[in-house]
PDB file of C-alpha atoms in Angstrom:
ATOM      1  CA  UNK A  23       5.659 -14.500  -4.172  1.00  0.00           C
ATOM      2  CA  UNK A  24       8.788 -12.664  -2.827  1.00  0.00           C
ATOM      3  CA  UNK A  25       8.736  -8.936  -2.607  1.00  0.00           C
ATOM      4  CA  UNK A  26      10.410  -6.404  -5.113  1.00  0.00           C
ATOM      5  CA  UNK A  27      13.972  -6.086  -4.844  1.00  0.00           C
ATOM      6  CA  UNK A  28      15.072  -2.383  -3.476  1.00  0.00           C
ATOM      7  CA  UNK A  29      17.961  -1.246  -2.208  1.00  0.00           C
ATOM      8  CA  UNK A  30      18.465  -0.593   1.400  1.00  0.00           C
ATOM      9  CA  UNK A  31      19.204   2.190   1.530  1.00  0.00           C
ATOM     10  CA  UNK A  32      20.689   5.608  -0.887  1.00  0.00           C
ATOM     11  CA  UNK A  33      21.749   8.799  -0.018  1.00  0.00           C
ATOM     12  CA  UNK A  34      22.905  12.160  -1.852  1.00  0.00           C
ATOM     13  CA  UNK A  35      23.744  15.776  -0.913  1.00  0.00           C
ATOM     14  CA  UNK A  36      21.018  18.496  -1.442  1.00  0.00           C
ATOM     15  CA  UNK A  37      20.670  19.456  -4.626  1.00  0.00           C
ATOM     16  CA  UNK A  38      21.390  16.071  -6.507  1.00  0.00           C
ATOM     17  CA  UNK A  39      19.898  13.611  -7.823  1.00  0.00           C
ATOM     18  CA  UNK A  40      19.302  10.270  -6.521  1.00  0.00           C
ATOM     19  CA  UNK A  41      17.201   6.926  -7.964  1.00  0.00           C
ATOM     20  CA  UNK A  42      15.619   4.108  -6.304  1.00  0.00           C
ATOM     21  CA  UNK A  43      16.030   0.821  -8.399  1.00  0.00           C
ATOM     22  CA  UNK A  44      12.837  -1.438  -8.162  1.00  0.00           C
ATOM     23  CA  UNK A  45      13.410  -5.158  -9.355  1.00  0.00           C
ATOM     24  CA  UNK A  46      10.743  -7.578 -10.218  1.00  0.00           C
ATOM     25  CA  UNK A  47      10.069 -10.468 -12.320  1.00  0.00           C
ATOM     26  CA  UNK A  48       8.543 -11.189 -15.672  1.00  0.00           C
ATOM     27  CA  UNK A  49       5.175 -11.804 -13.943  1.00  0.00           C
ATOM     28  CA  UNK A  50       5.028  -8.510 -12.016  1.00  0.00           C
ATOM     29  CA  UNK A  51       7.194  -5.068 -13.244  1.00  0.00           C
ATOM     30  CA  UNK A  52       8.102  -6.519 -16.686  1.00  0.00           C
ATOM     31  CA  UNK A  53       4.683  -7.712 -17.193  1.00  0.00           C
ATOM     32  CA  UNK A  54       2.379  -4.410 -16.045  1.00  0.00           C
ATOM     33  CA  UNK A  55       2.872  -0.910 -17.010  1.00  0.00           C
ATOM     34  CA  UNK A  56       1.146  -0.801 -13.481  1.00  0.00           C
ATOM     35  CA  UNK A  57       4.034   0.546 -10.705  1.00  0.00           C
ATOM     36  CA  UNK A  58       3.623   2.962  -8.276  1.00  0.00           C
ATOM     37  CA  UNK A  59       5.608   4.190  -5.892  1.00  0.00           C
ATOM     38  CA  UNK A  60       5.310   5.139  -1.971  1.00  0.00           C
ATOM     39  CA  UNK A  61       7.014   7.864   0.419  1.00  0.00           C
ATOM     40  CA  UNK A  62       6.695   7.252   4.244  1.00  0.00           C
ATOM     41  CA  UNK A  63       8.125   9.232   6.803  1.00  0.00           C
ATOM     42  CA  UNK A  64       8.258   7.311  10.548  1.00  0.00           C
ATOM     43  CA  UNK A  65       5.009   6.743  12.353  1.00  0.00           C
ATOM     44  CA  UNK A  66       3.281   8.199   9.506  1.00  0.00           C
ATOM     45  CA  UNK A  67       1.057   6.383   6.502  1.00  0.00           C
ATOM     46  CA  UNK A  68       2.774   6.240   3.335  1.00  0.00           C
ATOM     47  CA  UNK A  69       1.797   8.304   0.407  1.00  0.00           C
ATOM     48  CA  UNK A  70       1.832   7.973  -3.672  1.00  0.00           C
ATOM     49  CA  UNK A  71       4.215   9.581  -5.268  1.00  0.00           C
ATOM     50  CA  UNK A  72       4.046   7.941  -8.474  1.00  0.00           C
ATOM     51  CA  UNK A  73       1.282   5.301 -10.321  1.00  0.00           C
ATOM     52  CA  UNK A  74       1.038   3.993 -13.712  1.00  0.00           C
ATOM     53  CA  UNK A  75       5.083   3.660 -13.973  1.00  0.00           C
ATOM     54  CA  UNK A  76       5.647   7.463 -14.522  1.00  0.00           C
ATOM     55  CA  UNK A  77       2.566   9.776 -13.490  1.00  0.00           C
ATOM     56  CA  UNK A  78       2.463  12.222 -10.657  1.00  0.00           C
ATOM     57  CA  UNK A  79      -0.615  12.565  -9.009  1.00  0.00           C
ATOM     58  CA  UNK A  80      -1.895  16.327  -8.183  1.00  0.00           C
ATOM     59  CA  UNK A  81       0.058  18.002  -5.326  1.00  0.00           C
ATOM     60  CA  UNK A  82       3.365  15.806  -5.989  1.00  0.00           C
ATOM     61  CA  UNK A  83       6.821  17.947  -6.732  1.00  0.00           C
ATOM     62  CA  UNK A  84       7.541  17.362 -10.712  1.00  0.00           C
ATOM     63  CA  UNK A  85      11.261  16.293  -8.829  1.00  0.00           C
ATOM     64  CA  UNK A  86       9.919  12.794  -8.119  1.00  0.00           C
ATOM     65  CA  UNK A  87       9.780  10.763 -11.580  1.00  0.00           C
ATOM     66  CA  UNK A  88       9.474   7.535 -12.616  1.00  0.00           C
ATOM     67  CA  UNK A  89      10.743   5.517 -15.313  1.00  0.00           C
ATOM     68  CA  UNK A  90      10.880   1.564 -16.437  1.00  0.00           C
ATOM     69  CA  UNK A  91      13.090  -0.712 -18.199  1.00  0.00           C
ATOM     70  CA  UNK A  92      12.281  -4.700 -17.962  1.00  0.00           C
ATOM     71  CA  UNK A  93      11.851  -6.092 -15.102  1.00  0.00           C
ATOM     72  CA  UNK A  94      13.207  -3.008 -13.149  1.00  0.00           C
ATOM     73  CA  UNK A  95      11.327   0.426 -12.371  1.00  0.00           C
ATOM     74  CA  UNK A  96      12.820   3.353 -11.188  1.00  0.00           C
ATOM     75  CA  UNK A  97      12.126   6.975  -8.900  1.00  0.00           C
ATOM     76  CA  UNK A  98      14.247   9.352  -9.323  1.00  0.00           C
ATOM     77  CA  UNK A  99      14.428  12.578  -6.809  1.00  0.00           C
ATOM     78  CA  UNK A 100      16.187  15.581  -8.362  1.00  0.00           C
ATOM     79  CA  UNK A 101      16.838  18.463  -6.587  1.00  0.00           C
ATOM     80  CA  UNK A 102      16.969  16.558  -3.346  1.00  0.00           C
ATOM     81  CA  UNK A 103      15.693  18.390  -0.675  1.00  0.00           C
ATOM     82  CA  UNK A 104      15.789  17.793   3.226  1.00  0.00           C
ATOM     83  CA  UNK A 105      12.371  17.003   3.224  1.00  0.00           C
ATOM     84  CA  UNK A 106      12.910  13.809   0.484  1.00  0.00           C
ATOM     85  CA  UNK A 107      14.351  12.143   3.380  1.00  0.00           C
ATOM     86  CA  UNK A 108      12.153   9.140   4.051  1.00  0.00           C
ATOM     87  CA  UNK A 109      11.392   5.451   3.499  1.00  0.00           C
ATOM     88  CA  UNK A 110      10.216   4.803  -0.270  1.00  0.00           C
ATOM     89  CA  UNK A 111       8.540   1.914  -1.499  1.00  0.00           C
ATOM     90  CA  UNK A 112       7.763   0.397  -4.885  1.00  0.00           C
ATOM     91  CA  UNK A 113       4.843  -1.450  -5.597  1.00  0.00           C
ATOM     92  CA  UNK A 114       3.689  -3.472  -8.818  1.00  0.00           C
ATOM     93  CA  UNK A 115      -0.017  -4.963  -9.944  1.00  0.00           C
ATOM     94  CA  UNK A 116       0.467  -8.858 -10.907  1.00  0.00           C
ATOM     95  CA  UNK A 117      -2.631  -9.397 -12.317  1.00  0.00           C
ATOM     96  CA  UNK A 118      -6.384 -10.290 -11.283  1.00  0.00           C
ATOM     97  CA  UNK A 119      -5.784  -7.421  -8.479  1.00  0.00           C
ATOM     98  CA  UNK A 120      -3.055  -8.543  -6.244  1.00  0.00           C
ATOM     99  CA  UNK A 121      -0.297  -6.898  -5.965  1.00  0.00           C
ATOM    100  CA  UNK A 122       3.206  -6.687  -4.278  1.00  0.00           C
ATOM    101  CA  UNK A 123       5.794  -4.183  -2.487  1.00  0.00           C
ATOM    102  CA  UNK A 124       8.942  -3.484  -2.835  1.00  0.00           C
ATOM    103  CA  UNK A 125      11.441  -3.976   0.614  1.00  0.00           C
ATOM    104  CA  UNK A 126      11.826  -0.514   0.870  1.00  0.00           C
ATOM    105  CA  UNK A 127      14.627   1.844   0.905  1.00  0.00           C
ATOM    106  CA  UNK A 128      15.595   4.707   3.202  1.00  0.00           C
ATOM    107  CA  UNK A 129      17.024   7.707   1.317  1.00  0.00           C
ATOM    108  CA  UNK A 130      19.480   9.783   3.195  1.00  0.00           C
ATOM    109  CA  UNK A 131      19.884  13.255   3.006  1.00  0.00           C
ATOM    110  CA  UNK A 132      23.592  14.270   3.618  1.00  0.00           C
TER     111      UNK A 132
ATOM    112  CA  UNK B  22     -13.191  14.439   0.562  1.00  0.00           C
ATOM    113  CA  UNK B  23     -11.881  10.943   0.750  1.00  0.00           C
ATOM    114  CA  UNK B  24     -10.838   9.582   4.476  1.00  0.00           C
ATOM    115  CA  UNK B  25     -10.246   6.492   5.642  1.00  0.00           C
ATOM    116  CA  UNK B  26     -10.246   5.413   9.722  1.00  0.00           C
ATOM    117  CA  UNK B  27      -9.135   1.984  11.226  1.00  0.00           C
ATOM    118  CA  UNK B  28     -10.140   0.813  14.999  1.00  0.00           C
ATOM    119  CA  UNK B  29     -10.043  -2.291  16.208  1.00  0.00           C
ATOM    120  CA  UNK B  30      -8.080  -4.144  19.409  1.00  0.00           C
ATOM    121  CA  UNK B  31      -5.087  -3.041  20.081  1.00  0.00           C
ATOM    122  CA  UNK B  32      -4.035  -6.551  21.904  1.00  0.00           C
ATOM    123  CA  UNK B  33      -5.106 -10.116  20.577  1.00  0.00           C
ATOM    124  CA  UNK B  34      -3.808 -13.482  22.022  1.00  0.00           C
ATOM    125  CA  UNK B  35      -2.093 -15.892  19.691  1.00  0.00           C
ATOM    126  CA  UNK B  36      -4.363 -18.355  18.063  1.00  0.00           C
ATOM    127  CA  UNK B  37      -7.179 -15.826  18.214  1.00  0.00           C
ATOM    128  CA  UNK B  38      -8.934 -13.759  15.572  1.00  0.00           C
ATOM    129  CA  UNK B  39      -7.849 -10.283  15.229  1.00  0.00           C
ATOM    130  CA  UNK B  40     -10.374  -8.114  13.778  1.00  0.00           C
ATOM    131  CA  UNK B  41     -10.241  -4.405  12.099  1.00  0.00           C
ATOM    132  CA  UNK B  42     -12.458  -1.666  10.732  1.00  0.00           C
ATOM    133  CA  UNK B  43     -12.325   0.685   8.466  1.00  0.00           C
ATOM    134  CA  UNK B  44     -14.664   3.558   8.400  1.00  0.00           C
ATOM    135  CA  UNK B  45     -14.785   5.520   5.355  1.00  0.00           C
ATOM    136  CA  UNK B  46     -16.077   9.067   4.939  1.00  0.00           C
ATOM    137  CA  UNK B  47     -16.634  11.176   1.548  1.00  0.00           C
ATOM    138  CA  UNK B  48     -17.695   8.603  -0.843  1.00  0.00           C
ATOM    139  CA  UNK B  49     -20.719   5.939  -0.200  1.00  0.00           C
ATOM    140  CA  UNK B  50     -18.759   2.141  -0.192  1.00  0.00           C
ATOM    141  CA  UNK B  51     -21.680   0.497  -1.969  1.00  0.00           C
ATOM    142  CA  UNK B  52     -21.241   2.609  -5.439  1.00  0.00           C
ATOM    143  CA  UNK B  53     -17.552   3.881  -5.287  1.00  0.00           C
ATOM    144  CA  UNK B  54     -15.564   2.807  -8.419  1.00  0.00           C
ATOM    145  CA  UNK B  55     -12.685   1.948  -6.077  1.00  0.00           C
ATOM    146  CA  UNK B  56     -11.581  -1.241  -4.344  1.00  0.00           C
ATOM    147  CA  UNK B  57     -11.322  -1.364  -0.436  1.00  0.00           C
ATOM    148  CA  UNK B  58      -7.564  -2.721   0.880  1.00  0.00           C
ATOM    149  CA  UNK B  59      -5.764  -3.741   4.006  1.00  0.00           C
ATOM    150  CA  UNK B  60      -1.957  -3.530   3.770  1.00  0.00           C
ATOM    151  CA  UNK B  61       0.017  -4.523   6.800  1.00  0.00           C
ATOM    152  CA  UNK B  62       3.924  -2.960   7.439  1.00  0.00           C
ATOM    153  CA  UNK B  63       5.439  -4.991  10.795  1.00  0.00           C
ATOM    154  CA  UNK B  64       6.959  -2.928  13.452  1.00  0.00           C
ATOM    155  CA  UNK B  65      10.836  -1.645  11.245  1.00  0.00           C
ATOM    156  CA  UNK B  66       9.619  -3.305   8.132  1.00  0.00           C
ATOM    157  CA  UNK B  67       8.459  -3.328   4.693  1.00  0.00           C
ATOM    158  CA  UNK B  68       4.706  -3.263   3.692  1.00  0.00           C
ATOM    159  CA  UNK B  69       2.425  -6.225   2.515  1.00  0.00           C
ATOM    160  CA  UNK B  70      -0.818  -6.135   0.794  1.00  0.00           C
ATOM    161  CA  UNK B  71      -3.080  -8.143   2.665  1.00  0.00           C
ATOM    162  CA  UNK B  72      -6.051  -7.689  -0.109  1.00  0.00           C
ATOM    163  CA  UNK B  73      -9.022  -6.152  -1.635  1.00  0.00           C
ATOM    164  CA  UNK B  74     -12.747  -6.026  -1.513  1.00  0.00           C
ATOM    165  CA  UNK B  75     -15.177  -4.352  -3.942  1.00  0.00           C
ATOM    166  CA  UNK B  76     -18.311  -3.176  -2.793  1.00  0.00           C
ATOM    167  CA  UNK B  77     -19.611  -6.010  -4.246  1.00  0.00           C
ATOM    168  CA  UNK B  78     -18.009  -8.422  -2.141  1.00  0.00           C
ATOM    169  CA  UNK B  79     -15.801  -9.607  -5.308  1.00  0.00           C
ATOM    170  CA  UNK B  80     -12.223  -9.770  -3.252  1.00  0.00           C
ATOM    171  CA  UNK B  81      -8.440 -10.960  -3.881  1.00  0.00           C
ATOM    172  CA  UNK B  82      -6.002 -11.850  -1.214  1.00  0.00           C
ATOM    173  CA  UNK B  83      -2.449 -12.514  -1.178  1.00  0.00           C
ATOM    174  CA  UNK B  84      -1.719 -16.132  -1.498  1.00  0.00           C
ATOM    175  CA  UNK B  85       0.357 -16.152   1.429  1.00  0.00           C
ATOM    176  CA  UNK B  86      -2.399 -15.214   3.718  1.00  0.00           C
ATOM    177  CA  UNK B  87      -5.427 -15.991   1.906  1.00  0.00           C
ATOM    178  CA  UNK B  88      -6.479 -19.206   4.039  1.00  0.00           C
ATOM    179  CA  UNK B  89      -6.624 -17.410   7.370  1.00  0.00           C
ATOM    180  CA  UNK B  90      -7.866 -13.477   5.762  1.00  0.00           C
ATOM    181  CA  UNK B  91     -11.283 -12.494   5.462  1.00  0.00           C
ATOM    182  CA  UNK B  92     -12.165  -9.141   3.764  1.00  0.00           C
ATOM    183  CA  UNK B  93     -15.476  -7.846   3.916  1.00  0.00           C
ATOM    184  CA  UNK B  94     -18.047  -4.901   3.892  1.00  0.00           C
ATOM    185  CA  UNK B  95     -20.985  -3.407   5.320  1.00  0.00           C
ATOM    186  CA  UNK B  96     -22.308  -0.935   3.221  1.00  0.00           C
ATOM    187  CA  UNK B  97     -24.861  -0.267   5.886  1.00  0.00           C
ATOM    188  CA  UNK B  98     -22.496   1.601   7.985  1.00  0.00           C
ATOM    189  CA  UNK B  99     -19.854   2.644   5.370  1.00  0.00           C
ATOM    190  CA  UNK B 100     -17.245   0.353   6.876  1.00  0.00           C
ATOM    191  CA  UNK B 101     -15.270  -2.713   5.285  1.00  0.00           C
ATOM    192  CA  UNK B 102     -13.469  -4.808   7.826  1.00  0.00           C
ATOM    193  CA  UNK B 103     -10.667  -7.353   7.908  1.00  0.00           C
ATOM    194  CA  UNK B 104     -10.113 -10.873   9.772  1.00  0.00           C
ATOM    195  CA  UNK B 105      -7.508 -12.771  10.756  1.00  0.00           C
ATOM    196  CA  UNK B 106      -7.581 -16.182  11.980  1.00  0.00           C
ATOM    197  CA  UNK B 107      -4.900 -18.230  13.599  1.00  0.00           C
ATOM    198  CA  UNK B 108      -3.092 -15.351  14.430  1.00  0.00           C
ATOM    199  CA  UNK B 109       0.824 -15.829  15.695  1.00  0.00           C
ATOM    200  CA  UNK B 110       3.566 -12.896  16.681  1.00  0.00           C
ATOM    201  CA  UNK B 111       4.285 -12.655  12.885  1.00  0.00           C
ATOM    202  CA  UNK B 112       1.031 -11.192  12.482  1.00  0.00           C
ATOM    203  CA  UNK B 113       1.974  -8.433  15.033  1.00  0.00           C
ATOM    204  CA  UNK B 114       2.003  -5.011  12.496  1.00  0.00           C
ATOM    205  CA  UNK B 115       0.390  -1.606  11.591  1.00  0.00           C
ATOM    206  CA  UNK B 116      -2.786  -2.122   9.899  1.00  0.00           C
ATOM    207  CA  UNK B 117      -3.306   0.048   6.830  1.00  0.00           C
ATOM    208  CA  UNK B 118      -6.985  -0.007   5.162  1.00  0.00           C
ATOM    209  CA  UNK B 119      -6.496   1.871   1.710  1.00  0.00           C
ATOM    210  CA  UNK B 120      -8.009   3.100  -1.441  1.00  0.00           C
ATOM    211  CA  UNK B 121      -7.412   1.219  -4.462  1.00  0.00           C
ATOM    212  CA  UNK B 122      -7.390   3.038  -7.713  1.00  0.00           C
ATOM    213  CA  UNK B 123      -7.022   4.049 -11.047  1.00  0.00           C
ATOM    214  CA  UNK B 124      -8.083   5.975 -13.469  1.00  0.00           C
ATOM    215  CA  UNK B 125      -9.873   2.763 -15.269  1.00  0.00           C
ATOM    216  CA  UNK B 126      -9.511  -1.134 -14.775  1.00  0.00           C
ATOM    217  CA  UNK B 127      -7.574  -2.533 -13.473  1.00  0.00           C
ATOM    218  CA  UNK B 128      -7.502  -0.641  -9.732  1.00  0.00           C
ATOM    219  CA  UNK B 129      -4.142  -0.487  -9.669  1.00  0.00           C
ATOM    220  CA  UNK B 130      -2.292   2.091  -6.954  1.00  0.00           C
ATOM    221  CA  UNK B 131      -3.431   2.728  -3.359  1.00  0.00           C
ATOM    222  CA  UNK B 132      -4.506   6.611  -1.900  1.00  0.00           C
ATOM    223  CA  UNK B 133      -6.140   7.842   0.833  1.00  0.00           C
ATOM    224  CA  UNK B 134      -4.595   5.796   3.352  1.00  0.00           C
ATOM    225  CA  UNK B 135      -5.753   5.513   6.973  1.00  0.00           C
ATOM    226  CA  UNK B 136      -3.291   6.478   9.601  1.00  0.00           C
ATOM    227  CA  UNK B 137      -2.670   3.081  10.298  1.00  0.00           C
ATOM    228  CA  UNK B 138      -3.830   1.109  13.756  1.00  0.00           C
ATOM    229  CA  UNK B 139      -0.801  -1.643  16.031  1.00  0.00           C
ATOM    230  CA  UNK B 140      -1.874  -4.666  16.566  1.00  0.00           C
ATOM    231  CA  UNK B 141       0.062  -6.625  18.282  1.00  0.00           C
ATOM    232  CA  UNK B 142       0.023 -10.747  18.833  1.00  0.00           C
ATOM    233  CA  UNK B 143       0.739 -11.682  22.261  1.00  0.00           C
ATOM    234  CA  UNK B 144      -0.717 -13.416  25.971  1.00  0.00           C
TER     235      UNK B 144
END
C-alpha cells in the first residue's frame, strides 16, 4: 500500500491561486468519494481543511476547495495568503476503515 | 468540547514495546459515534495511519504494521491506547491519536487531533 502521490512542493505569489494534485489508485481516490485533506504548520498537529472530496468544515476560509477527477483529487487555495504557507496533506478511505496519506507537499508563499 | 491528549515514554529501546495514551475529554469513549486513531508522521516526513478502534473494541490497522500494533480502550478512564511491539529506529515519530469521523458510515476524515507526543527508538 504506497502512499498518495503529491507533489513536493508548489508555490505562488499572494493573491493567486495555487492547487495541490493528489494521485491514487483505482482502489483508493478513484474508488471513494471519501478524500480529505490536511494543513500542518511545523511542530504543530495538522488540521482538516477539506472531507468528503469537496466540503469545508465550519471555521475553514471558502479559499480552500476541493475537487476530484479519477484517480486524482485536488485543493485548491485562491487568494493565497501568507498564512496558507504550510505542509498539506491528502488523505483517502480504502475501504473497511483504513485509510492512506498523501506524501505531502509544502506550499510556498512568494 | 472535543480534546484529545497523548503521554507516554518519551525514550524506548529497540526491540521493546512502546506504549501511548490517549486521554479524551468532552465526549464519553464508550458511546461516541466516532472511531479512536493513532497516526504517526516521522521526524521531516509524511504522515501514516497507524489504525482505529471503536469503543467497541471492533479495530483496523494498516497492513504494514498490523502484526506488531495493538489498539485498544478503556472506557473506564476515557483513554484508548496504542502498542507497539518489536520496535526499531523506523518506528522513531510523532504520535498523533485522532478523531475519526463523518457525518454517517463510513468514519471517514480525522479532527480533533492531539498535539502529538516524540517517541523516539534508541539504547
Amino acid at each position: 500500500q504506497s502512499a498518495l502521490t503529491q507533489p513536493a512542493s508548489v508555490s505562488g505569489s499572494p493573491g493567486q491561486s495555487i492547487t495541490i494534485s493528489c494521485t491514487g489508485t483505482s482502489g483508493d481516490v478513484g474508488a471513494f468519494y471519501y478524500v480529505s485533506w490536511y494543513q500542518q504548520y511545523p511542530d504543530k498537529a495538522p488540521k482538516l481543511m477539506i472531507f468528503d472530496v469537496t466540503k469545508r468544515p465550519s471555521g475553514v476560509s471558502n479559499r480552500f476547495s476541493g475537487s476530484k477527477s479519477g484517480n486524482t483529487a485536488s485543493l485548491t487555495i485562491s487568494g493565497l495568503q501568507a498564512e496558507d504557507e504550510a505542509d498539506y496533506y491528502c488523505t483517502s478511505y480504502t475501504g473497511s476503515s483504513t485509510f492512506i496519506f498523501g506524501t505531502g507537499t509544502t506550499v510556498t508563499v512568494l | 468540547q472535543l480534546q484529545l491528549h497523548e503521554s507516554g515514554p518519551g525514550l524506548v529501546k529497540p526491540s521493546e514495546t512502546l506504549s501511548l495514551t490517549c486521554t479524551v475529554s468532552g465526549a464519553p469513549i464508550s458511546s461516541s459515534p466516532y472511531f479512536w486513531a493513532w497516526i504517526r508522521q516521522p521526524p521531516g516526513k509524511g504522515l501514516e495511519w497507524i489504525g482505529n478502534l471503536y469503543y467497541n473494541a471492533e479495530s483496523y490497522y494498516n497492513p504494514s504494521l498490523k502484526s506488531r500494533v495493538t489498539i485498544s480502550v478503556d472506557a473506564s478512564k476515557n483513554q484508548f491506547s496504542l502498542k507497539v511491539n518489536s520496535v526499531s529506529a523506523a518506528d522513531t515519530a510523532v504520535y498523533y491519536c485522532a478523531i475519526l469521523m463523518g457525518p454517517g458510515a463510513p468514519w471517514r476524515f480525522f479532527d480533533h487531533w492531539g498535539q502529538g507526543t516524540l517517541v523516539t527508538v534508541s539504547s
